[in-house]
mmCIF file of C-alpha atoms in Angstrom:
data_model
loop_
_atom_site.group_PDB
_atom_site.id
_atom_site.type_symbol
_atom_site.label_atom_id
_atom_site.label_comp_id
_atom_site.label_asym_id
_atom_site.label_seq_id
_atom_site.Cartn_x
_atom_site.Cartn_y
_atom_site.Cartn_z
ATOM 1 C CA MET D 30 15.340 155.276 116.304
ATOM 2 C CA THR D 31 14.422 158.674 117.713
ATOM 3 C CA ASP D 32 16.593 159.727 120.642
ATOM 4 C CA PHE D 33 13.943 161.393 122.789
ATOM 5 C CA ALA D 34 16.363 161.768 125.706
ATOM 6 C CA LEU D 35 18.666 163.928 123.552
ATOM 7 C CA LEU D 36 15.731 165.892 122.136
ATOM 8 C CA THR D 37 14.509 166.600 125.675
ATOM 9 C CA THR D 38 17.975 167.661 126.862
ATOM 10 C CA GLU D 39 18.290 170.064 123.926
ATOM 11 C CA ALA D 40 14.776 171.400 124.520
ATOM 12 C CA LEU D 41 15.514 171.976 128.207
ATOM 13 C CA ASP D 42 18.715 173.866 127.389
ATOM 14 C CA LEU D 43 16.869 176.064 124.882
ATOM 15 C CA LEU D 44 14.054 176.709 127.335
ATOM 16 C CA MET D 45 16.511 177.755 130.039
ATOM 17 C CA GLN D 46 18.148 180.192 127.592
ATOM 18 C CA LEU D 47 14.745 181.665 126.814
ATOM 19 C CA ILE D 48 13.813 182.043 130.477
ATOM 20 C CA SER D 49 17.085 183.929 130.982
ATOM 21 C CA THR D 50 16.119 186.335 128.185
ATOM 22 C CA PRO D 51 13.312 188.809 128.963
ATOM 23 C CA ARG D 52 10.803 188.471 126.134
ATOM 24 C CA THR D 53 7.654 190.293 127.089
ATOM 25 C CA SER D 54 5.291 191.119 124.255
ATOM 26 C CA ARG D 55 6.730 193.531 121.669
ATOM 27 C CA SER D 56 10.221 193.025 123.167
ATOM 28 C CA GLU D 57 11.014 189.552 121.857
ATOM 29 C CA ALA D 58 13.944 190.379 119.529
ATOM 30 C CA ALA D 59 16.690 188.795 121.672
ATOM 31 C CA ALA D 60 14.622 185.661 122.296
ATOM 32 C CA ALA D 61 13.777 185.399 118.589
ATOM 33 C CA ASP D 62 17.525 185.582 117.890
ATOM 34 C CA ILE D 63 18.049 182.598 120.205
ATOM 35 C CA VAL D 64 15.301 180.541 118.553
ATOM 36 C CA GLN D 65 16.567 181.368 115.061
ATOM 37 C CA ALA D 66 20.155 180.542 116.002
ATOM 38 C CA PHE D 67 19.116 177.222 117.555
ATOM 39 C CA LEU D 68 17.274 176.191 114.393
ATOM 40 C CA SER D 69 19.985 177.425 112.031
ATOM 41 C CA SER D 70 22.720 175.621 113.947
ATOM 42 C CA ARG D 71 20.818 172.385 113.361
ATOM 43 C CA GLY D 72 20.415 172.829 109.645
ATOM 44 C CA VAL D 73 16.965 174.406 109.570
ATOM 45 C CA ASP D 74 16.424 177.294 107.145
ATOM 46 C CA ALA D 75 14.930 179.588 109.797
ATOM 47 C CA ARG D 76 13.411 182.779 108.446
ATOM 48 C CA ARG D 77 12.483 185.967 110.237
ATOM 49 C CA GLU D 78 9.603 188.415 109.978
ATOM 50 C CA ALA D 79 9.854 191.072 112.674
ATOM 51 C CA ASN D 80 10.195 188.986 115.872
ATOM 52 C CA ASN D 81 8.493 185.947 114.352
ATOM 53 C CA VAL D 82 10.690 182.970 113.407
ATOM 54 C CA TRP D 83 9.403 180.458 110.884
ATOM 55 C CA ALA D 84 10.547 177.575 108.729
ATOM 56 C CA VAL D 85 9.265 175.188 106.072
ATOM 57 C CA ALA D 86 10.377 171.560 105.978
ATOM 58 C CA PRO D 87 12.580 171.116 102.893
ATOM 59 C CA ASP D 88 10.352 168.646 101.014
ATOM 60 C CA TYR D 89 7.548 171.154 100.428
ATOM 61 C CA ASP D 90 5.178 170.132 97.630
ATOM 62 C CA VAL D 91 2.367 172.480 96.594
ATOM 63 C CA ALA D 92 0.189 169.459 95.736
ATOM 64 C CA ARG D 93 0.154 168.242 99.359
ATOM 65 C CA PRO D 94 -1.820 169.587 102.331
ATOM 66 C CA THR D 95 0.104 171.640 104.880
ATOM 67 C CA LEU D 96 0.236 171.402 108.667
ATOM 68 C CA LEU D 97 1.390 174.401 110.719
ATOM 69 C CA LEU D 98 3.040 173.928 114.113
ATOM 70 C CA CYS D 99 2.634 177.170 116.075
ATOM 71 C CA ALA D 100 3.724 178.380 119.515
ATOM 72 C CA HIS D 101 4.610 181.816 120.841
ATOM 73 C CA ILE D 102 7.881 183.278 122.028
ATOM 74 C CA ASP D 103 6.593 186.153 124.171
ATOM 75 C CA THR D 104 5.493 186.260 127.808
ATOM 76 C CA VAL D 105 3.449 188.528 130.033
ATOM 77 C CA ARG D 106 5.275 190.737 132.528
ATOM 78 C CA PRO D 107 6.126 189.029 135.827
ATOM 79 C CA VAL D 108 3.688 189.669 138.675
ATOM 80 C CA SER D 109 4.999 191.071 141.954
ATOM 81 C CA ALA D 110 4.363 187.904 143.985
ATOM 82 C CA TRP D 111 7.288 185.899 142.537
ATOM 83 C CA THR D 112 9.398 184.335 145.293
ATOM 84 C CA ARG D 113 12.097 183.332 142.801
ATOM 85 C CA GLU D 114 13.877 185.413 140.174
ATOM 86 C CA PRO D 115 11.527 185.141 137.155
ATOM 87 C CA PHE D 116 14.373 185.483 134.632
ATOM 88 C CA THR D 117 16.620 182.907 136.304
ATOM 89 C CA PRO D 118 15.828 179.309 135.306
ATOM 90 C CA THR D 119 15.715 177.305 138.524
ATOM 91 C CA LEU D 120 15.592 173.505 138.592
ATOM 92 C CA GLU D 121 14.129 172.064 141.785
ATOM 93 C CA GLY D 122 13.653 168.341 141.406
ATOM 94 C CA GLU D 123 11.227 167.751 138.515
ATOM 95 C CA ARG D 124 10.253 171.409 138.259
ATOM 96 C CA LEU D 125 11.844 174.116 136.126
ATOM 97 C CA TYR D 126 10.802 177.531 137.439
ATOM 98 C CA GLY D 127 10.969 180.692 135.365
ATOM 99 C CA LEU D 128 8.796 183.194 133.546
ATOM 100 C CA GLY D 129 7.358 181.628 130.414
ATOM 101 C CA SER D 130 8.413 178.094 131.351
ATOM 102 C CA ASN D 131 4.793 176.927 131.185
ATOM 103 C CA ASP D 132 3.294 179.617 128.945
ATOM 104 C CA ASP D 133 4.515 179.121 126.372
ATOM 105 C CA GLY D 134 8.126 177.987 126.515
ATOM 106 C CA ALA D 135 7.515 174.269 126.995
ATOM 107 C CA SER D 136 5.178 174.075 124.004
ATOM 108 C CA LEU D 137 7.546 176.197 121.922
ATOM 109 C CA VAL D 138 10.647 174.059 122.461
ATOM 110 C CA SER D 139 8.661 170.815 122.180
ATOM 111 C CA LEU D 140 7.144 171.791 118.828
ATOM 112 C CA ILE D 141 10.565 172.922 117.592
ATOM 113 C CA GLN D 142 11.944 169.464 118.374
ATOM 114 C CA ALA D 143 8.947 167.776 116.767
ATOM 115 C CA PHE D 144 9.408 169.903 113.645
ATOM 116 C CA ARG D 145 13.087 168.978 113.402
ATOM 117 C CA THR D 146 12.345 165.276 113.867
ATOM 118 C CA LEU D 147 9.447 165.113 111.422
ATOM 119 C CA SER D 148 11.232 167.235 108.826
ATOM 120 C CA ALA D 149 13.707 164.383 108.416
ATOM 121 C CA ARG D 150 10.967 161.792 107.902
ATOM 122 C CA SER D 151 8.798 160.928 104.937
ATOM 123 C CA ARG D 152 5.351 162.528 105.222
ATOM 124 C CA CYS D 153 2.275 162.864 103.041
ATOM 125 C CA TYR D 154 1.894 166.511 104.132
ATOM 126 C CA ASN D 155 3.982 169.664 104.223
ATOM 127 C CA LEU D 156 5.235 170.911 107.575
ATOM 128 C CA VAL D 157 5.625 174.550 108.610
ATOM 129 C CA LEU D 158 6.847 175.928 111.945
ATOM 130 C CA ALA D 159 5.852 179.348 113.319
ATOM 131 C CA CYS D 160 7.367 180.761 116.521
ATOM 132 C CA THR D 161 5.307 183.880 116.990
ATOM 133 C CA ALA D 162 5.614 187.212 118.753
ATOM 134 C CA GLU D 163 2.987 189.347 120.500
ATOM 135 C CA GLU D 164 0.595 186.465 121.235
ATOM 136 C CA GLU D 165 -0.063 187.669 124.762
ATOM 137 C CA VAL D 166 -1.363 191.000 123.438
ATOM 138 C CA SER D 167 -2.812 189.718 120.133
ATOM 139 C CA GLY D 168 -0.532 192.253 118.462
ATOM 140 C CA THR D 169 -0.494 193.049 114.774
ATOM 141 C CA ASP D 170 3.239 192.271 114.521
ATOM 142 C CA GLY D 171 2.738 188.681 115.631
ATOM 143 C CA LEU D 172 0.957 185.939 113.694
ATOM 144 C CA THR D 173 -1.116 188.511 111.793
ATOM 145 C CA ARG D 174 2.061 189.945 110.283
ATOM 146 C CA LEU D 175 3.473 186.501 109.554
ATOM 147 C CA ILE D 176 0.452 184.945 107.810
ATOM 148 C CA PRO D 177 0.998 186.660 104.416
ATOM 149 C CA HIS D 178 4.497 185.140 104.256
ATOM 150 C CA LEU D 179 3.400 181.570 104.971
ATOM 151 C CA PRO D 180 2.432 179.060 102.302
ATOM 152 C CA HIS D 181 -1.197 177.921 102.156
ATOM 153 C CA ILE D 182 -2.088 176.278 105.485
ATOM 154 C CA ASP D 183 -4.759 173.578 105.801
ATOM 155 C CA VAL D 184 -4.705 172.975 109.555
ATOM 156 C CA ALA D 185 -2.648 174.039 112.574
ATOM 157 C CA LEU D 186 -1.497 172.473 115.818
ATOM 158 C CA VAL D 187 -1.149 175.260 118.385
ATOM 159 C CA GLY D 188 1.082 174.606 121.371
ATOM 160 C CA GLU D 189 -0.387 175.968 124.612
ATOM 161 C CA PRO D 190 -0.486 174.492 128.143
ATOM 162 C CA THR D 191 -3.442 172.083 128.033
ATOM 163 C CA GLY D 192 -1.856 169.126 129.824
ATOM 164 C CA MET D 193 -1.600 167.474 126.383
ATOM 165 C CA GLN D 194 -5.386 167.304 126.283
ATOM 166 C CA PRO D 195 -6.879 168.261 122.891
ATOM 167 C CA ALA D 196 -8.671 171.612 123.004
ATOM 168 C CA VAL D 197 -11.013 171.408 120.020
ATOM 169 C CA ALA D 198 -12.659 174.794 120.581
ATOM 170 C CA GLU D 199 -11.589 178.133 122.020
ATOM 171 C CA ARG D 200 -13.492 181.178 123.167
ATOM 172 C CA GLY D 201 -13.103 184.430 121.261
ATOM 173 C CA LEU D 202 -12.760 187.910 122.754
ATOM 174 C CA MET D 203 -14.345 191.243 122.003
ATOM 175 C CA VAL D 204 -14.138 194.386 124.153
ATOM 176 C CA LEU D 205 -17.001 196.891 123.949
ATOM 177 C CA ASP D 206 -16.652 200.517 125.066
ATOM 178 C CA CYS D 207 -20.087 201.919 125.878
ATOM 179 C CA THR D 208 -21.197 205.482 126.609
ATOM 180 C CA ALA D 209 -24.483 206.440 128.237
ATOM 181 C CA HIS D 210 -25.614 210.055 127.749
ATOM 182 C CA GLY D 211 -27.602 212.265 130.110
ATOM 183 C CA ARG D 212 -27.799 215.967 130.905
ATOM 184 C CA ALA D 213 -25.790 217.800 133.563
ATOM 185 C CA GLY D 214 -27.550 219.483 136.448
ATOM 186 C CA HIS D 215 -27.166 220.510 140.091
ATOM 187 C CA ALA D 216 -27.396 217.544 142.442
ATOM 188 C CA ALA D 217 -29.293 219.645 145.033
ATOM 189 C CA ARG D 218 -32.200 220.292 142.662
ATOM 190 C CA ASP D 219 -34.431 217.975 140.685
ATOM 191 C CA GLU D 220 -32.795 218.687 137.369
ATOM 192 C CA GLY D 221 -30.584 217.013 134.792
ATOM 193 C CA ILE D 222 -30.631 213.429 133.574
ATOM 194 C CA ASN D 223 -28.204 211.151 135.389
ATOM 195 C CA ALA D 224 -26.083 209.243 132.878
ATOM 196 C CA ILE D 225 -25.076 206.764 135.605
ATOM 197 C CA TYR D 226 -28.686 205.625 135.966
ATOM 198 C CA ARG D 227 -28.981 205.204 132.202
ATOM 199 C CA ALA D 228 -25.775 203.194 132.184
ATOM 200 C CA LEU D 229 -27.056 201.028 135.040
ATOM 201 C CA ASP D 230 -30.228 200.304 133.097
ATOM 202 C CA ASP D 231 -28.128 199.160 130.143
ATOM 203 C CA ILE D 232 -25.781 197.135 132.350
ATOM 204 C CA SER D 233 -28.801 195.407 133.883
ATOM 205 C CA ALA D 234 -30.163 194.683 130.409
ATOM 206 C CA LEU D 235 -26.840 193.138 129.360
ATOM 207 C CA ARG D 236 -26.674 191.139 132.565
ATOM 208 C CA ALA D 237 -30.084 189.680 131.766
ATOM 209 C CA LEU D 238 -29.299 189.142 128.082
ATOM 210 C CA SER D 239 -29.321 185.471 127.151
ATOM 211 C CA LEU D 240 -27.980 184.396 123.784
ATOM 212 C CA ASP D 241 -29.709 181.165 122.944
ATOM 213 C CA ARG D 242 -26.951 179.385 121.011
ATOM 214 C CA VAL D 243 -25.158 177.431 123.721
ATOM 215 C CA SER D 244 -22.034 175.505 122.712
ATOM 216 C CA SER D 245 -21.628 171.941 123.928
ATOM 217 C CA LEU D 246 -17.896 172.672 124.255
ATOM 218 C CA LEU D 247 -17.747 176.304 125.412
ATOM 219 C CA GLY D 248 -21.154 176.953 126.938
ATOM 220 C CA PRO D 249 -23.007 180.255 126.463
ATOM 221 C CA VAL D 250 -21.542 183.564 125.364
ATOM 222 C CA LYS D 251 -20.257 185.466 128.414
ATOM 223 C CA LEU D 252 -20.745 189.223 128.750
ATOM 224 C CA THR D 253 -19.169 190.874 131.793
ATOM 225 C CA THR D 254 -19.129 194.581 132.653
ATOM 226 C CA THR D 255 -15.665 195.194 134.042
ATOM 227 C CA ILE D 256 -15.093 198.991 134.155
ATOM 228 C CA ILE D 257 -17.392 201.967 134.808
ATOM 229 C CA ASN D 258 -16.534 205.679 135.033
ATOM 230 C CA ALA D 259 -18.618 208.828 135.482
ATOM 231 C CA GLY D 260 -18.806 212.168 137.190
ATOM 232 C CA THR D 261 -16.514 215.096 137.908
ATOM 233 C CA GLN D 262 -17.635 216.214 141.373
ATOM 234 C CA HIS D 263 -20.159 215.260 144.032
ATOM 235 C CA ASN D 264 -22.718 218.008 143.350
ATOM 236 C CA VAL D 265 -22.977 217.695 139.577
ATOM 237 C CA VAL D 266 -25.348 215.227 137.926
ATOM 238 C CA PRO D 267 -23.103 213.526 135.343
ATOM 239 C CA ASP D 268 -23.984 213.890 131.683
ATOM 240 C CA THR D 269 -21.914 210.907 130.514
ATOM 241 C CA CYS D 270 -21.070 207.515 131.938
ATOM 242 C CA THR D 271 -18.729 205.072 130.235
ATOM 243 C CA PHE D 272 -18.531 201.365 130.857
ATOM 244 C CA THR D 273 -16.585 198.483 129.351
ATOM 245 C CA VAL D 274 -17.955 195.045 128.557
ATOM 246 C CA ASP D 275 -15.739 191.973 128.172
ATOM 247 C CA VAL D 276 -17.326 189.531 125.705
ATOM 248 C CA ARG D 277 -16.188 185.912 125.457
ATOM 249 C CA SER D 278 -17.797 184.404 122.383
ATOM 250 C CA ASN D 279 -18.455 180.785 121.524
ATOM 251 C CA GLU D 280 -18.079 179.229 118.090
ATOM 252 C CA LEU D 281 -21.802 179.626 117.327
ATOM 253 C CA TYR D 282 -21.648 183.439 117.091
ATOM 254 C CA SER D 283 -19.304 185.780 115.286
ATOM 255 C CA ASN D 284 -18.166 188.834 117.196
ATOM 256 C CA GLU D 285 -20.099 190.961 114.685
ATOM 257 C CA ASP D 286 -23.274 188.999 115.497
ATOM 258 C CA ILE D 287 -22.879 189.662 119.215
ATOM 259 C CA TYR D 288 -22.073 193.327 118.624
ATOM 260 C CA ASN D 289 -25.307 193.837 116.710
ATOM 261 C CA ILE D 290 -27.323 192.036 119.403
ATOM 262 C CA VAL D 291 -25.800 194.222 122.133
ATOM 263 C CA ARG D 292 -26.460 197.438 120.201
ATOM 264 C CA ALA D 293 -30.113 196.478 119.851
ATOM 265 C CA CYS D 294 -30.349 195.722 123.587
ATOM 266 C CA VAL D 295 -29.047 199.031 125.013
ATOM 267 C CA LYS D 296 -29.513 202.785 124.555
ATOM 268 C CA SER D 297 -25.858 203.614 125.122
ATOM 269 C CA ASP D 298 -23.420 204.145 122.261
ATOM 270 C CA VAL D 299 -21.426 200.943 121.695
ATOM 271 C CA VAL D 300 -18.006 200.758 120.028
ATOM 272 C CA ALA D 301 -16.099 197.491 119.516
ATOM 273 C CA ARG D 302 -12.333 197.784 119.852
ATOM 274 C CA SER D 303 -11.912 194.935 117.374
ATOM 275 C CA PHE D 304 -13.763 192.040 115.781
ATOM 276 C CA ARG D 305 -10.595 190.127 114.924
ATOM 277 C CA LEU D 306 -10.365 187.725 117.895
ATOM 278 C CA GLY D 307 -13.067 185.223 117.051
ATOM 279 C CA SER D 308 -13.939 181.888 118.597
ATOM 280 C CA SER D 309 -12.605 178.777 116.869
ATOM 281 C CA CYS D 310 -13.608 175.145 116.559
ATOM 282 C CA ILE D 311 -12.258 172.098 114.708
ATOM 283 C CA ASN D 312 -14.472 169.204 113.643
ATOM 284 C CA LEU D 313 -14.159 166.277 116.035
ATOM 285 C CA SER D 314 -13.788 163.979 113.029
ATOM 286 C CA HIS D 315 -10.720 165.829 111.712
ATOM 287 C CA PRO D 316 -7.705 163.513 111.297
ATOM 288 C CA LEU D 317 -5.584 165.756 113.536
ATOM 289 C CA VAL D 318 -8.077 165.324 116.383
ATOM 290 C CA ALA D 319 -8.232 161.594 115.713
ATOM 291 C CA ALA D 320 -4.431 161.405 115.876
ATOM 292 C CA ALA D 321 -4.426 163.167 119.249
ATOM 293 C CA LEU D 322 -7.070 160.824 120.666
ATOM 294 C CA ALA D 323 -5.207 157.798 119.273
ATOM 295 C CA LEU D 324 -2.426 158.559 121.763
ATOM 296 C CA GLY D 325 -4.683 156.930 124.342
ATOM 297 C CA PRO D 326 -4.843 157.739 128.062
ATOM 298 C CA GLN D 327 -2.451 160.094 129.788
ATOM 299 C CA PRO D 328 0.587 158.517 131.510
ATOM 300 C CA ASP D 329 -1.295 158.685 134.822
ATOM 301 C CA GLY D 330 -4.273 156.835 133.361
ATOM 302 C CA ARG D 331 -6.600 159.804 132.892
ATOM 303 C CA PRO D 332 -8.573 159.668 129.634
ATOM 304 C CA ARG D 333 -7.570 161.989 126.818
ATOM 305 C CA THR D 334 -10.761 163.979 126.301
ATOM 306 C CA PRO D 335 -11.542 166.792 123.825
ATOM 307 C CA PHE D 336 -12.587 170.018 125.554
ATOM 308 C CA GLY D 337 -13.350 173.672 124.942
ATOM 309 C CA SER D 338 -10.742 176.164 126.140
ATOM 310 C CA PRO D 339 -11.771 179.431 127.838
ATOM 311 C CA THR D 340 -8.402 181.106 127.188
ATOM 312 C CA LEU D 341 -7.332 182.988 124.083
ATOM 313 C CA SER D 342 -4.386 182.052 121.843
ATOM 314 C CA ASP D 343 -3.080 182.594 118.307
ATOM 315 C CA GLN D 344 -5.984 180.385 117.210
ATOM 316 C CA ALA D 345 -8.171 183.490 117.333
ATOM 317 C CA LEU D 346 -6.192 184.940 114.407
ATOM 318 C CA MET D 347 -6.112 181.800 112.260
ATOM 319 C CA PRO D 348 -8.342 181.585 109.156
ATOM 320 C CA TRP D 349 -7.905 177.790 109.044
ATOM 321 C CA PRO D 350 -8.937 174.940 111.412
ATOM 322 C CA SER D 351 -6.709 174.437 114.429
ATOM 323 C CA LEU D 352 -6.229 172.182 117.437
ATOM 324 C CA LYS D 353 -4.702 173.490 120.678
ATOM 325 C CA MET D 354 -2.616 171.033 122.658
ATOM 326 C CA GLY D 355 0.577 171.313 124.670
ATOM 327 C CA PRO D 356 2.463 170.536 127.893
ATOM 328 C CA GLY D 357 1.822 172.249 131.197
ATOM 329 C CA ASP D 358 -1.246 173.586 132.954
ATOM 330 C CA SER D 359 -3.130 176.736 131.983
ATOM 331 C CA ALA D 360 -3.736 177.434 135.682
ATOM 332 C CA ARG D 361 0.014 178.114 136.080
ATOM 333 C CA SER D 362 0.059 180.697 133.298
ATOM 334 C CA HIS D 363 0.523 184.347 134.263
ATOM 335 C CA THR D 364 1.102 183.397 137.900
ATOM 336 C CA ALA D 365 3.991 183.817 140.321
ATOM 337 C CA ASP D 366 6.552 180.989 140.397
ATOM 338 C CA GLU D 367 5.426 179.561 137.073
ATOM 339 C CA TYR D 368 6.982 176.184 136.300
ATOM 340 C CA ILE D 369 7.019 173.181 133.963
ATOM 341 C CA ARG D 370 7.793 169.602 134.939
ATOM 342 C CA LEU D 371 10.574 167.858 133.051
ATOM 343 C CA SER D 372 8.293 164.852 132.612
ATOM 344 C CA GLU D 373 5.799 167.122 130.851
ATOM 345 C CA LEU D 374 8.501 168.250 128.451
ATOM 346 C CA ARG D 375 9.519 164.665 127.658
ATOM 347 C CA GLN D 376 5.902 163.604 127.196
ATOM 348 C CA ALA D 377 5.120 166.491 124.842
ATOM 349 C CA ILE D 378 8.059 165.861 122.498
ATOM 350 C CA SER D 379 7.332 162.150 122.308
ATOM 351 C CA GLU D 380 3.584 162.561 121.837
ATOM 352 C CA TYR D 381 3.854 165.327 119.244
ATOM 353 C CA VAL D 382 6.119 163.114 117.137
ATOM 354 C CA THR D 383 3.970 160.029 117.642
ATOM 355 C CA MET D 384 0.671 161.709 116.753
ATOM 356 C CA LEU D 385 2.049 163.476 113.661
ATOM 357 C CA ASP D 386 4.157 160.646 112.261
ATOM 358 C CA GLY D 387 2.028 159.040 109.571
ATOM 359 C CA LEU D 388 -0.763 161.620 109.842
ATOM 360 C CA ARG D 389 -3.005 161.800 106.775
ATOM 361 C CA PHE D 390 -5.540 164.526 106.074
#
């Protein structure tokens, strides 16, 4: 019989060690050491690629499908409004406070415990664990660097704070840097072409742009102008104006599709910083989704309902189907006095094991 009390105690101890170890993106080496040492001390052949830690359950068989369990080690930097020490794990009743407790420490330690438990059981699939770096910045030394070292993956379960609700779709992200061109002139005379006005025309066009493929899970594509810069002094008509557009894609458009639509809509030059962070979606009939829904209602009676997630994760870098599901609440992420409830940790470990034990796909 699985000792979930012991698994939770171990997970809590590991999480408190991680909170005590600053692990902001691109500075996760010490935290990766802790994760690797924890796994190795419990008989897991934990491997390392940069600050990513990964392992393959010992009964790997190339003829079987493979499930990846993935959660990230890194955190954002603490905001200034913390009223507690962000790097000191603080237990207050049911709540464990500390930076990264909710995002993504609880999912990380819970998936580690699920991997250890399921590795010792008979399965009809291979099991791989990835504890990734640089997720918060979508860095190239995170999952992107690790993927070439992994065996073939068929589907992934991504641990992120969703309240153990199954996120079956996730928005993508693309950032566009746009430049409107004019001609300099003296502001006191009727001369020059004001690049700000040209930029405003394009911003208005983008604000009115409606992409007709609306996702039932994620809604429409969102385009938001977030930065604008122009001018050198008050009496000079500016000849250039730059503005930045934040694009949140749905699964019905690729980032390249949206880029081409935007270019056709405006007169400004448009440069995409990257196309690599696409939207994702898993078929609602996938066995992994069915296994999550088979868990039934939440402990408080709320239904377990598939939804589309507005926040980005390592899913954006995965070339295979994935489901996002983990303990905690996304609304606590990146906030002051971030916390996880101990009951959420216990629930996650138990439900991960239950939903994956006997899974067939």
